[in-house]
Short mmCIF file of C-alpha atoms in Angstrom, two decimals:
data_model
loop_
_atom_site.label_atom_id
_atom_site.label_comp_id
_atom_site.label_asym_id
_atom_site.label_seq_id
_atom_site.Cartn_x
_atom_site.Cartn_y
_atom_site.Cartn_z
CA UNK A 21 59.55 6.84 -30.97
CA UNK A 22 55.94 7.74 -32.15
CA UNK A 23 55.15 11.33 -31.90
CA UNK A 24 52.39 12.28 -29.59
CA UNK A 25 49.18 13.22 -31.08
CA UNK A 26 47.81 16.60 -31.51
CA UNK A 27 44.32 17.76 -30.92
CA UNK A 28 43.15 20.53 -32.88
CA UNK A 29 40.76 22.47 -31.14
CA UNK A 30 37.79 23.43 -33.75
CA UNK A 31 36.67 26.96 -32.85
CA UNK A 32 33.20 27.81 -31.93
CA UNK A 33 30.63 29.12 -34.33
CA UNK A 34 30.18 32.52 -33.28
CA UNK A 35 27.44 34.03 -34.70
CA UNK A 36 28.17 37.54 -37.27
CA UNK A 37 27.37 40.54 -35.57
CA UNK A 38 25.36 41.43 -38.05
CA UNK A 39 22.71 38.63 -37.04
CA UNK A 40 22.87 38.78 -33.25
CA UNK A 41 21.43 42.57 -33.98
CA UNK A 42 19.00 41.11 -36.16
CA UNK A 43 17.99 38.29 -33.81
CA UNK A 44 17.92 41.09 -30.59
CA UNK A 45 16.35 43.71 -32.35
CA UNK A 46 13.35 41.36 -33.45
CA UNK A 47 13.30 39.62 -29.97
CA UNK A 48 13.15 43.78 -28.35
CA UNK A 49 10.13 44.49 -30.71
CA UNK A 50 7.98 41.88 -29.78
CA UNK A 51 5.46 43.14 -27.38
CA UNK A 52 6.80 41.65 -24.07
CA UNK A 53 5.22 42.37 -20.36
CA UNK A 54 7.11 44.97 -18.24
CA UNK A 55 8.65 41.78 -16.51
CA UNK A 56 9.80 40.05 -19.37
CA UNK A 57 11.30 42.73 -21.02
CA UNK A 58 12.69 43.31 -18.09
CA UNK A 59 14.34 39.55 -17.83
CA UNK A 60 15.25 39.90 -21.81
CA UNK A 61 16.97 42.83 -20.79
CA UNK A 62 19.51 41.33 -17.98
CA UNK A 63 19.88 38.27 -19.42
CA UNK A 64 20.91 40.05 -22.84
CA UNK A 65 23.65 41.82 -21.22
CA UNK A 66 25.10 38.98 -19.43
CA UNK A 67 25.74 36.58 -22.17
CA UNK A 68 29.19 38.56 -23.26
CA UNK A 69 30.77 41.67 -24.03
CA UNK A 70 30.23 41.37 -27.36
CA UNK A 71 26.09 40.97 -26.87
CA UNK A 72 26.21 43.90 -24.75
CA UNK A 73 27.68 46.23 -27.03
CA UNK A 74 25.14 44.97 -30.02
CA UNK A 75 22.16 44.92 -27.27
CA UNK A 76 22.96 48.05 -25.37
CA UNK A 77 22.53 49.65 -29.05
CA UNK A 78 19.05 48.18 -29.46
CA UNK A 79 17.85 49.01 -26.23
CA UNK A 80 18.82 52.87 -26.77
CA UNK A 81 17.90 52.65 -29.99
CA UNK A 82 14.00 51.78 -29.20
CA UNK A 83 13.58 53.03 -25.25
CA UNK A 84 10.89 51.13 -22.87
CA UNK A 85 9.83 52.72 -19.94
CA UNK A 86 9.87 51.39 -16.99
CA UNK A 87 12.27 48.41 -18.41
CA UNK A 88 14.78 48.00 -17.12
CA UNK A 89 15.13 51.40 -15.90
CA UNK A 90 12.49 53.89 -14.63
CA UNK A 91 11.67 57.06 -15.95
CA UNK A 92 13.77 58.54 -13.44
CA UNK A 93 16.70 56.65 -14.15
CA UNK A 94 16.61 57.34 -17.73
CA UNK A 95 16.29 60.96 -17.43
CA UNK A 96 19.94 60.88 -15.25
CA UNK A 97 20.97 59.02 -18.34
CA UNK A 98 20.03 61.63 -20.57
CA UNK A 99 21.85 64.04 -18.55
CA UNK A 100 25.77 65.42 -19.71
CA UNK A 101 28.19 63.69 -17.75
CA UNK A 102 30.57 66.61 -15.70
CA UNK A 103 33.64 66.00 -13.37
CA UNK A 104 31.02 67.08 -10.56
CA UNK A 105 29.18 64.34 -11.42
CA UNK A 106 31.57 62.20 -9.40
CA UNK A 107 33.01 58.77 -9.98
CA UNK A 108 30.33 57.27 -8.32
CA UNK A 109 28.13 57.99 -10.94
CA UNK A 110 27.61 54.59 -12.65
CA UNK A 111 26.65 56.22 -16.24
CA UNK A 112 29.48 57.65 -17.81
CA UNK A 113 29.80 60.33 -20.69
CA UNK A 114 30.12 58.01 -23.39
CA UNK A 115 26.50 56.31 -22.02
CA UNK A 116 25.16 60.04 -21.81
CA UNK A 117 26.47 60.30 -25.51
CA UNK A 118 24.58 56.63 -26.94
CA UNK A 119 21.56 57.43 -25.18
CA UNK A 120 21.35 61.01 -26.32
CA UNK A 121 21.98 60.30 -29.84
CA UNK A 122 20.90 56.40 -30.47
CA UNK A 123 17.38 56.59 -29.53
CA UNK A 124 14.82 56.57 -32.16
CA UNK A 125 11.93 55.86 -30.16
CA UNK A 126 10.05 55.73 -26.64
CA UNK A 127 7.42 53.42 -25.66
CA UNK A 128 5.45 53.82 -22.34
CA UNK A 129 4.04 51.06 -20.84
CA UNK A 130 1.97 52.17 -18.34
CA UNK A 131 0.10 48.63 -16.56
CA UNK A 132 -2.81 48.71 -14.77
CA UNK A 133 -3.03 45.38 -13.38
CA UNK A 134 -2.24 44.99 -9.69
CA UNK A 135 0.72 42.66 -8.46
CA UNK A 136 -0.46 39.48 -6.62
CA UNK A 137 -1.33 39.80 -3.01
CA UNK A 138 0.45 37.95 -0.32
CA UNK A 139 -2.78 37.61 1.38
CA UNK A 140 -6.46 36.36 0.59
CA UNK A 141 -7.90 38.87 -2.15
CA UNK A 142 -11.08 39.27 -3.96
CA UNK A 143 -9.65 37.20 -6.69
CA UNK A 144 -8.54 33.22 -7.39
CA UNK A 145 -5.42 32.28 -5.24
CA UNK A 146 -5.44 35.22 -3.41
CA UNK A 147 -5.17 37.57 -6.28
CA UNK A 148 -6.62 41.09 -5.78
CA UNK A 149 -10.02 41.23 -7.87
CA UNK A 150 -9.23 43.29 -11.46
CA UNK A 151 -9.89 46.50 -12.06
CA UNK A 152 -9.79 49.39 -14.63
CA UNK A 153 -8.10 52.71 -13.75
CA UNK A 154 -9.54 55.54 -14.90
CA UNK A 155 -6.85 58.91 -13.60
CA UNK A 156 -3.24 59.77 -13.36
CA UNK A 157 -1.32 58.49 -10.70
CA UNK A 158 2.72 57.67 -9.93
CA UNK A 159 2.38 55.30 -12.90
CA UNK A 160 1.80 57.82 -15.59
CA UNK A 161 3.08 60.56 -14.04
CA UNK A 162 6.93 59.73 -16.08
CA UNK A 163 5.30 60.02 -19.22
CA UNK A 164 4.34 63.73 -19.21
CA UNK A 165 8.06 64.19 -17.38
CA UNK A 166 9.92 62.31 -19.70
CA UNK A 167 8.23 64.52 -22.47
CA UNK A 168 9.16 67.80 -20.70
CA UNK A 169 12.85 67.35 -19.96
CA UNK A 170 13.09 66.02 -23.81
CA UNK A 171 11.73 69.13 -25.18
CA UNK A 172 12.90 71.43 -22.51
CA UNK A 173 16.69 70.31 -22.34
CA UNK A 174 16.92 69.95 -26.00
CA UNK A 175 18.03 66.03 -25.55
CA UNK A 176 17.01 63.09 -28.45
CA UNK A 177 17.72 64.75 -31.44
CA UNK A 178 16.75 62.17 -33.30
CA UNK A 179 13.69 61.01 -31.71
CA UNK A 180 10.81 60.41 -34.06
CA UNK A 181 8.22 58.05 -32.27
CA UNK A 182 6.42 58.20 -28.70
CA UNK A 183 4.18 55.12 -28.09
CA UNK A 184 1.78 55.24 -25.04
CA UNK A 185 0.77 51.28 -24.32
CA UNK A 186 -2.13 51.09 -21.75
CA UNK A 187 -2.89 48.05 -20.01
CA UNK A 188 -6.18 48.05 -18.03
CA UNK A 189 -6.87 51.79 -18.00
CA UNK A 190 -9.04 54.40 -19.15
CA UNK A 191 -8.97 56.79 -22.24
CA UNK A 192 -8.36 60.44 -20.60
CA UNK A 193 -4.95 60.05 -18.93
CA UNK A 194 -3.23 60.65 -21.97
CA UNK A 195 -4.93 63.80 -22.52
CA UNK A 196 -3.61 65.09 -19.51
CA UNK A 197 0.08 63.71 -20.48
CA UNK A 198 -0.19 66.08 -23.81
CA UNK A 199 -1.95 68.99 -21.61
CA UNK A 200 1.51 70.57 -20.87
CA UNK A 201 2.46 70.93 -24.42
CA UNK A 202 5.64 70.15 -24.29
CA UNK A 203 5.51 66.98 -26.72
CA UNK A 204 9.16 66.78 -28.18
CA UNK A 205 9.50 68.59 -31.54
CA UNK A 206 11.16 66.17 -33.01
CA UNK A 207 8.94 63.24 -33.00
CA UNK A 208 6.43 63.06 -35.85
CA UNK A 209 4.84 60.02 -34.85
CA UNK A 210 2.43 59.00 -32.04
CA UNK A 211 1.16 55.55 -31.40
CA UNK A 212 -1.65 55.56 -28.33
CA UNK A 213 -2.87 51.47 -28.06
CA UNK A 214 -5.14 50.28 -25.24
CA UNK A 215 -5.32 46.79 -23.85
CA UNK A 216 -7.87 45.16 -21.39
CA UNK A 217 -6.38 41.57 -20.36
CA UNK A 218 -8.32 39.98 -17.81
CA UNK A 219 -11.78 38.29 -19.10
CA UNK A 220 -14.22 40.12 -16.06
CA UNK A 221 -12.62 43.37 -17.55
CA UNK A 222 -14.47 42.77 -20.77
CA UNK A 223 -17.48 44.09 -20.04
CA UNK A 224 -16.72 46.96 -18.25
CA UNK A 225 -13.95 47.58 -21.40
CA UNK A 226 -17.00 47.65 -23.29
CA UNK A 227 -19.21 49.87 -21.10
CA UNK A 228 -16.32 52.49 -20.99
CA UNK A 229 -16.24 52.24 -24.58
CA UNK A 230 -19.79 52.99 -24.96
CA UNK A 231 -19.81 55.48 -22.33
CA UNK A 232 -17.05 57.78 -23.62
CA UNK A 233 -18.06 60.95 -24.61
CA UNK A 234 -15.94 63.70 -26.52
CA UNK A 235 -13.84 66.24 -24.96
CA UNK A 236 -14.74 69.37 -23.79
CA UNK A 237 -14.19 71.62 -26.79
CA UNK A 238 -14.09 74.63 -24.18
CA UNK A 239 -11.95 73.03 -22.05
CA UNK A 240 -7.76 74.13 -22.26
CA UNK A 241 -5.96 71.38 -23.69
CA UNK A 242 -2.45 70.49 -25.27
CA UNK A 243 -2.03 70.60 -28.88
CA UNK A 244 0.79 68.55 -30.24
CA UNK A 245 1.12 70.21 -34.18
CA UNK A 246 3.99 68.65 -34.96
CA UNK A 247 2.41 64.74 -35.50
CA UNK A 248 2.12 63.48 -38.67
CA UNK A 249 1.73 59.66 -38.37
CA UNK A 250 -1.00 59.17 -35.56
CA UNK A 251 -1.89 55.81 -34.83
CA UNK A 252 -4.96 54.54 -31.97
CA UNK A 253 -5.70 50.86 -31.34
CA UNK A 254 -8.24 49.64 -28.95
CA UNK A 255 -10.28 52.91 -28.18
CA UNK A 256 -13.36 54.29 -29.46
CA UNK A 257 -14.07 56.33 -32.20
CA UNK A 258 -14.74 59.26 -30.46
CA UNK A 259 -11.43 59.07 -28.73
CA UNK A 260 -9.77 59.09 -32.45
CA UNK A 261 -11.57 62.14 -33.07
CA UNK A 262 -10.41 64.11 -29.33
CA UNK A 263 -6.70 63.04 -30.30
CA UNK A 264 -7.45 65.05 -33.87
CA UNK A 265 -8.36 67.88 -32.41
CA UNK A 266 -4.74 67.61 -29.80
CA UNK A 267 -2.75 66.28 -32.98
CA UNK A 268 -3.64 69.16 -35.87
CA UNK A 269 -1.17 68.42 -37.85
CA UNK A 270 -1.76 64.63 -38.66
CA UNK A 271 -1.14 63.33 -42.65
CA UNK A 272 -1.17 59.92 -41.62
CA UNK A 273 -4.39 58.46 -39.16
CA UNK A 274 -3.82 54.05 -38.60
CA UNK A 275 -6.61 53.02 -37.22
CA UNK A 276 -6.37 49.16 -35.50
CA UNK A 277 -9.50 47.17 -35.23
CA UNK A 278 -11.91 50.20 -36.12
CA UNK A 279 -15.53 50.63 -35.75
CA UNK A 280 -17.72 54.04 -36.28
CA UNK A 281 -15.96 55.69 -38.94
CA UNK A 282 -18.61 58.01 -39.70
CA UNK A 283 -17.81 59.37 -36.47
CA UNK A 284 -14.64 61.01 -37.38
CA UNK A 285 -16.34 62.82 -40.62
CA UNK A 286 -15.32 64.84 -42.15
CA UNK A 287 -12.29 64.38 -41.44
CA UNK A 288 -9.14 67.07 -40.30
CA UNK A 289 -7.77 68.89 -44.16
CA UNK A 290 -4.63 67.83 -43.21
CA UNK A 291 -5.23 64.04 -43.32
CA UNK A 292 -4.43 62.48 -46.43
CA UNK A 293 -4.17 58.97 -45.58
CA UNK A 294 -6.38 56.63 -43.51
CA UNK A 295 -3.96 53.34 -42.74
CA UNK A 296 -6.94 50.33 -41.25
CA UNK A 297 -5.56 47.73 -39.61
CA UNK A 298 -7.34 44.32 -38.72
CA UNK A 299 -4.49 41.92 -37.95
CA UNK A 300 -5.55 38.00 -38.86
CA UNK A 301 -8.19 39.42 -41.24
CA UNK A 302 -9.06 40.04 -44.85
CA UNK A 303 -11.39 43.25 -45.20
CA UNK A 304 -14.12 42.39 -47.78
CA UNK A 305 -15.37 45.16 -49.95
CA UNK A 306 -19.02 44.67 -48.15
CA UNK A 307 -17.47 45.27 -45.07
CA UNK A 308 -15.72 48.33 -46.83
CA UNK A 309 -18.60 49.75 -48.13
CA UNK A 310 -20.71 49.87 -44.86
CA UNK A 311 -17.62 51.87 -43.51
CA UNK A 312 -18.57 54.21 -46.32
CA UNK A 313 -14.87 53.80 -47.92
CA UNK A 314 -13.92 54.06 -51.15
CA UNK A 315 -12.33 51.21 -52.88
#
């Protein structure tokens, strides 16, 4: 009698570890909408145990607020698991532990734009017409939190970069998130990047541009000494030079899409380096010399 025949069951190409980090880490850095960070985050998770692990290290590693969790919500993270905590709790000590010691960096998004109405707006398809906010309000008021219970409960040891991303706003709320001085002491770095998305925003982007004028030198204020690497995209000059006077110990001043330089001369003693940034462009050494900059 003829033996049956076997099948041999070829097993399936799992990808090394080592490049699903690579692949999630890229795909966490890339600069998603609070929505689809928020998808990217679920979705992550659910594929196995395995890409939860390796994601679930990412995520802590490099923090986005809100996505998926609020500020709120991260702070109970942050917080040392006890037996009073109760068994309800759903993050347990060894989460407490990861987030506490993972995370290398926290990046804000705080969004402007209004969800779409239900009903007939001032915009197309019922949308509510845009708009640019200009003050603090439940959106931003996690940042300035966040920062305090950092610095005050002595968490993130080995934080070393706060980003602030605005979408749609205006350039003083993040002087009032640095007011209370409580900016962790362990991050040297401070990225603060401003966005204006809709096209009938563009003028008024620019008007608020033009119409900024500096600080109040009289006025109290925050000082955050302990930034070395500040970086500003999408604000005005004048607005560089305010977050010198907060930031006095900056070595290191990136500066994205520039224009004015003159306005920020001379420049803090402590700066050494001046880091310009025009992404998709070549900068010519005409265009270098009307910014008055050495070659």
């Amino acid at each position: 009698m003829q033996a049956p025949h076997t099948f041999t069951v070829s097993p399936w190409p799992w990808l090394p570890p080592e490049l699903v980090s690579q692949i999630l880490e890229e795909l966490w850095a890339l600069p998603l909408a609070i929505e689809e960070r928020s998808a990217v985050f679920k979705n992550a998770c659910l594929v196995n145990h395995a890409w939860l692990v390796l994601f679930l290290r990412v995520a802590m590693r490099h923090v986005h607020l809100p996505s998926p969790l609020d500020p709120s919500d991260y702070l109970r993270l942050l917080h040392e698991r006890t037996a009073a905590d109760g068994e309800t709790d759903p993050f347990t000590a060894e989460a407490s532990r990861l987030a506490n010691h993972m995370c290398r960096s926290i990046t804000f998004d705080i969004d402007g734009r209004s969800p779409p109405a239900d009903d007939d707006g001032d915009g197309p398809c019922g949308e509510p017409a845009p708009e640019i906010k200009l003050y603090s309000d439940a959106d931003t008021s996690g940042v300035s939190t966040v920062l305090y219970m950092v610095s005050a409960l002595d968490r993130l040891p080995n934080l070393r970069h706060v980003a602030l991303r605005y979408t749609d706003w205006g350039y003083d709320d993040v002087f009032a998130q640095l007011a209370a001085g409580a900016f962790p002491r362990q991050a040297t770095q401070l990225s603060v990047e401003y966005a204006f998305t809709a096209p009938a925003l563009a003028p008024l982007a620019v008007y608020l541009k033009a119409l900024y004028t500096r600080q109040d030198p009289g006025a109290p204020r925050g000082t955050v000494p302990g930034v070395r690497h500040l970086a500003v995209g999408g604000a005005p000059a004048e607005f560089v030079a305010d977050m010198l006077e907060v930031c006095t110990g900056v070595e290191t001043l990136e500066l994205v899409y520039p224009s004015r330089l003159y306005v920020l001369a001379p420049l803090p003693a402590s700066v050494r380096t001046v880091v310009v940034r025009q992404p998709g462009r070549v900068l010519g050494k005409g265009e270098m010399h009307w910014w008055t900059m050495g070659m």
